[in-house]
């Protein structure tokens, strides 16, 4: 008998073959390998895995610019404790990072990081804590927690600071490149100046962008109503439709601004100083800016003792002073200014690290209820074409 | 084993099919079933529940038809551009390059030894607003003094064209290279002009290459998101960008999953129409 088969027969038999496979077995095979479980060890590790935003650490270059001749704070930490800091500048935006790690965290698995940093003017910091994806700090290892300024001791997302400590505060403002444009001083100019068409950046984070737009509209970002929210969204939508806005950025706007593809963009206060490009400047918009705080948390799987040891180190006044001057962001350590001046006499006049009362009077905070509102979040994504 | 196979000849095709079928089942059918399940869920992250939520499809379609249509327009233009650019080039390589053929093919493929993302990122620098290309184009008044290339529809389509070029060029080359030169000589002997010979001999014989090339270019281009993300603005967002953002930023899995199915379905319909027009035998070569 001729055993040759037609193509048709072959396909038919193949299809039958598939049904022999056990589906549950396959599903199990797809589940992915084990991976580290959440149980963090109780001993201090030799390495700290630290995920943070770009432009957020004192570097040899920024310290040199400030006239400080000391090792950077991560190097100093290693010297004092023998713990090496593996520093990952991998947080580009709160929603992106949350999306990246939530899969493992929701299964109770670690993400290979001992500390991650998340901002209080986005809903995700609260989500990490309320989902129990953050571990409790070991305060017995953080005696320096006494140095935390009172204003930061009882935030709504973590009333007793059991899960989080501030990394830095910063301000929302406008950055511009003087090779491409004259100073851009207001959101109105950013959104409507025809000379800036297609060369304007805004953030993909709702609190930051809409906060600045609400201030421009004369609305209060700390007390958002449906009307003020819709006004702000409409204004952004108009700037998208007219082609004024080039893109919704995370922290990746900085390099594009320095290159000159962006003429002006919404920008975070210290980033521009840390870019150290003489052509790129930063200012508080005429209608005011937004102030926020980034917080360190220990994700599931992270080593609590190692992370707590590092947090204690960062709350050492002299260390925090050096970091603040080198990173150009605002420290949450008490009396840090006195120590900073000892390191660099010019530091006292650094408006990014130690904002003047006038600057602080221009700062506002986001309404936490706005950040959590699912309907608002939906509209915010829609305006980005998502 | 050999003895066993000899006695059970009927098993051979199953054994031959098994690895491929296993692969497709694990990495295609199972995820596809999961995606279908997800597309009918409702709720907000992280609490989705299955509820036969067919309205996901209609709301996804009404919310994002602009990006969907834009994706097919961009992919269509890029496919035609690839064809127009690739055909003369590979024609020349196949018929005129002689011993240098392989070298030229290598030159076409060489940029693709670098990853997709890096290649596209390179365009960010080449086309930069303050870069040399834009400056020269401004100087010779091709671009307005404040004109730009990046963050435009042109940049996105050009990026797609560039990135999918080899998928057009290589199948075209294969079909052109196989053409028996004697057929062209015969056409000449029968008093056809070069144009006639091309239209009546070369072009029909290269049709399988054109069909394969257009499919290999158009299908992935319609779902592409890298080019629009890097070279465009929100006004150039394609359906791939929406799906990516829904999955990875807004964590709206049901909408992302239903959009994926809508994209697949639309491509499938386009493919069937195309097959009807060009004749199904061309699709399989």
mmCIF file of C-alpha atoms in Angstrom, chain A residues 3 5 7 10-11 13-18 21 26-27 30 95-96 98-100 102 123-124 131 133 179-180 194 197-199 204 240-243 245-248 259-262 374 378 381-386, chain B residues 9-14 16-17 21-22 25-26 29-30 44-47 64 67 124-125 127-131 138 146-148 150-151 229-230 232-235 237 241-242 245-253 284:
data_model
loop_
_atom_site.group_PDB
_atom_site.id
_atom_site.type_symbol
_atom_site.label_atom_id
_atom_site.label_comp_id
_atom_site.label_asym_id
_atom_site.label_seq_id
_atom_site.Cartn_x
_atom_site.Cartn_y
_atom_site.Cartn_z
ATOM 1 C CA UNK A 3 2.110 5.203 2.419
ATOM 2 C CA UNK A 5 0.162 11.139 2.198
ATOM 3 C CA UNK A 7 -0.584 17.561 2.344
ATOM 4 C CA UNK A 10 -0.813 15.486 6.948
ATOM 5 C CA UNK A 11 -2.420 18.638 8.242
ATOM 6 C CA UNK A 13 -3.471 14.221 11.341
ATOM 7 C CA UNK A 14 -1.340 16.986 12.784
ATOM 8 C CA UNK A 15 -4.406 18.718 14.101
ATOM 9 C CA UNK A 16 -5.520 15.513 15.780
ATOM 10 C CA UNK A 17 -2.063 15.184 17.273
ATOM 11 C CA UNK A 18 -2.418 18.535 18.993
ATOM 12 C CA UNK A 21 -1.376 17.350 24.455
ATOM 13 C CA UNK A 26 1.038 23.331 29.146
ATOM 14 C CA UNK A 27 -0.473 26.066 31.245
ATOM 15 C CA UNK A 30 3.811 28.739 30.738
ATOM 16 C CA UNK A 95 3.177 54.516 35.648
ATOM 17 C CA UNK A 96 5.802 52.852 33.437
ATOM 18 C CA UNK A 98 4.683 50.360 38.200
ATOM 19 C CA UNK A 99 3.539 48.510 35.093
ATOM 20 C CA UNK A 100 6.952 46.894 34.765
ATOM 21 C CA UNK A 102 3.479 44.874 39.166
ATOM 22 C CA UNK A 123 -1.386 57.202 42.586
ATOM 23 C CA UNK A 124 1.208 54.450 42.445
ATOM 24 C CA UNK A 131 -1.406 46.343 47.919
ATOM 25 C CA UNK A 133 3.889 45.192 47.887
ATOM 26 C CA UNK A 179 20.111 77.962 21.497
ATOM 27 C CA UNK A 180 16.595 77.416 20.155
ATOM 28 C CA UNK A 194 3.706 79.393 17.339
ATOM 29 C CA UNK A 197 5.253 74.414 17.513
ATOM 30 C CA UNK A 198 6.166 70.744 17.700
ATOM 31 C CA UNK A 199 9.066 71.455 20.020
ATOM 32 C CA UNK A 204 3.075 61.720 30.929
ATOM 33 C CA UNK A 240 -1.913 68.241 21.144
ATOM 34 C CA UNK A 241 -4.306 68.855 18.257
ATOM 35 C CA UNK A 242 -2.477 71.959 17.096
ATOM 36 C CA UNK A 243 0.770 69.958 16.966
ATOM 37 C CA UNK A 245 3.173 69.185 21.923
ATOM 38 C CA UNK A 246 5.813 66.857 20.590
ATOM 39 C CA UNK A 247 5.477 64.099 23.115
ATOM 40 C CA UNK A 248 4.426 63.101 26.621
ATOM 41 C CA UNK A 259 19.957 68.258 22.047
ATOM 42 C CA UNK A 260 17.615 71.026 20.930
ATOM 43 C CA UNK A 261 14.824 68.874 19.471
ATOM 44 C CA UNK A 262 12.738 70.291 22.280
ATOM 45 C CA UNK A 374 -10.229 56.524 37.721
ATOM 46 C CA UNK A 378 -8.947 57.616 31.802
ATOM 47 C CA UNK A 381 -4.702 58.703 28.980
ATOM 48 C CA UNK A 382 -7.149 59.619 26.240
ATOM 49 C CA UNK A 383 -5.569 63.026 25.752
ATOM 50 C CA UNK A 384 -2.259 61.225 25.171
ATOM 51 C CA UNK A 385 -3.884 59.182 22.427
ATOM 52 C CA UNK A 386 -4.075 56.142 24.706
ATOM 53 C CA UNK B 9 4.642 4.282 9.052
ATOM 54 C CA UNK B 10 1.432 6.141 9.767
ATOM 55 C CA UNK B 11 3.039 7.755 12.813
ATOM 56 C CA UNK B 12 5.818 9.509 10.899
ATOM 57 C CA UNK B 13 3.840 12.622 9.965
ATOM 58 C CA UNK B 14 2.684 13.081 13.548
ATOM 59 C CA UNK B 16 7.393 15.313 12.211
ATOM 60 C CA UNK B 17 4.602 17.708 13.038
ATOM 61 C CA UNK B 21 2.658 21.951 16.678
ATOM 62 C CA UNK B 22 3.897 21.892 20.262
ATOM 63 C CA UNK B 25 0.331 25.439 20.864
ATOM 64 C CA UNK B 26 2.447 26.754 23.705
ATOM 65 C CA UNK B 29 -2.686 29.037 20.747
ATOM 66 C CA UNK B 30 -2.510 29.174 24.526
ATOM 67 C CA UNK B 44 -10.127 47.860 36.886
ATOM 68 C CA UNK B 45 -6.540 46.782 37.478
ATOM 69 C CA UNK B 46 -5.699 44.590 39.374
ATOM 70 C CA UNK B 47 -9.221 43.178 39.799
ATOM 71 C CA UNK B 64 -9.386 54.214 18.752
ATOM 72 C CA UNK B 67 -5.287 55.187 15.308
ATOM 73 C CA UNK B 124 16.598 60.430 16.054
ATOM 74 C CA UNK B 125 20.121 61.756 15.743
ATOM 75 C CA UNK B 127 17.034 63.756 11.600
ATOM 76 C CA UNK B 128 17.470 65.885 14.747
ATOM 77 C CA UNK B 129 16.005 69.397 14.535
ATOM 78 C CA UNK B 130 19.445 70.919 15.058
ATOM 79 C CA UNK B 131 21.251 68.168 13.112
ATOM 80 C CA UNK B 138 16.739 74.436 5.498
ATOM 81 C CA UNK B 146 11.551 76.539 11.244
ATOM 82 C CA UNK B 147 10.772 73.246 9.473
ATOM 83 C CA UNK B 148 11.682 69.870 10.832
ATOM 84 C CA UNK B 150 11.428 64.517 13.285
ATOM 85 C CA UNK B 151 8.059 64.312 14.985
ATOM 86 C CA UNK B 229 6.805 56.210 19.449
ATOM 87 C CA UNK B 230 10.279 57.473 18.611
ATOM 88 C CA UNK B 232 6.283 60.796 15.845
ATOM 89 C CA UNK B 233 4.076 62.819 18.167
ATOM 90 C CA UNK B 234 0.746 61.873 19.781
ATOM 91 C CA UNK B 235 -0.819 62.921 16.463
ATOM 92 C CA UNK B 237 0.150 57.415 17.315
ATOM 93 C CA UNK B 241 1.174 52.451 20.488
ATOM 94 C CA UNK B 242 -2.305 52.329 21.961
ATOM 95 C CA UNK B 245 0.269 51.849 26.414
ATOM 96 C CA UNK B 246 -2.891 50.009 27.434
ATOM 97 C CA UNK B 247 -0.893 46.943 28.412
ATOM 98 C CA UNK B 248 2.133 48.601 29.965
ATOM 99 C CA UNK B 249 1.098 52.020 31.210
ATOM 100 C CA UNK B 250 -2.600 52.226 31.917
ATOM 101 C CA UNK B 251 -2.850 48.485 32.739
ATOM 102 C CA UNK B 252 -6.188 48.283 30.949
ATOM 103 C CA UNK B 253 -5.757 44.692 29.795
ATOM 104 C CA UNK B 284 1.518 30.395 -1.288
#
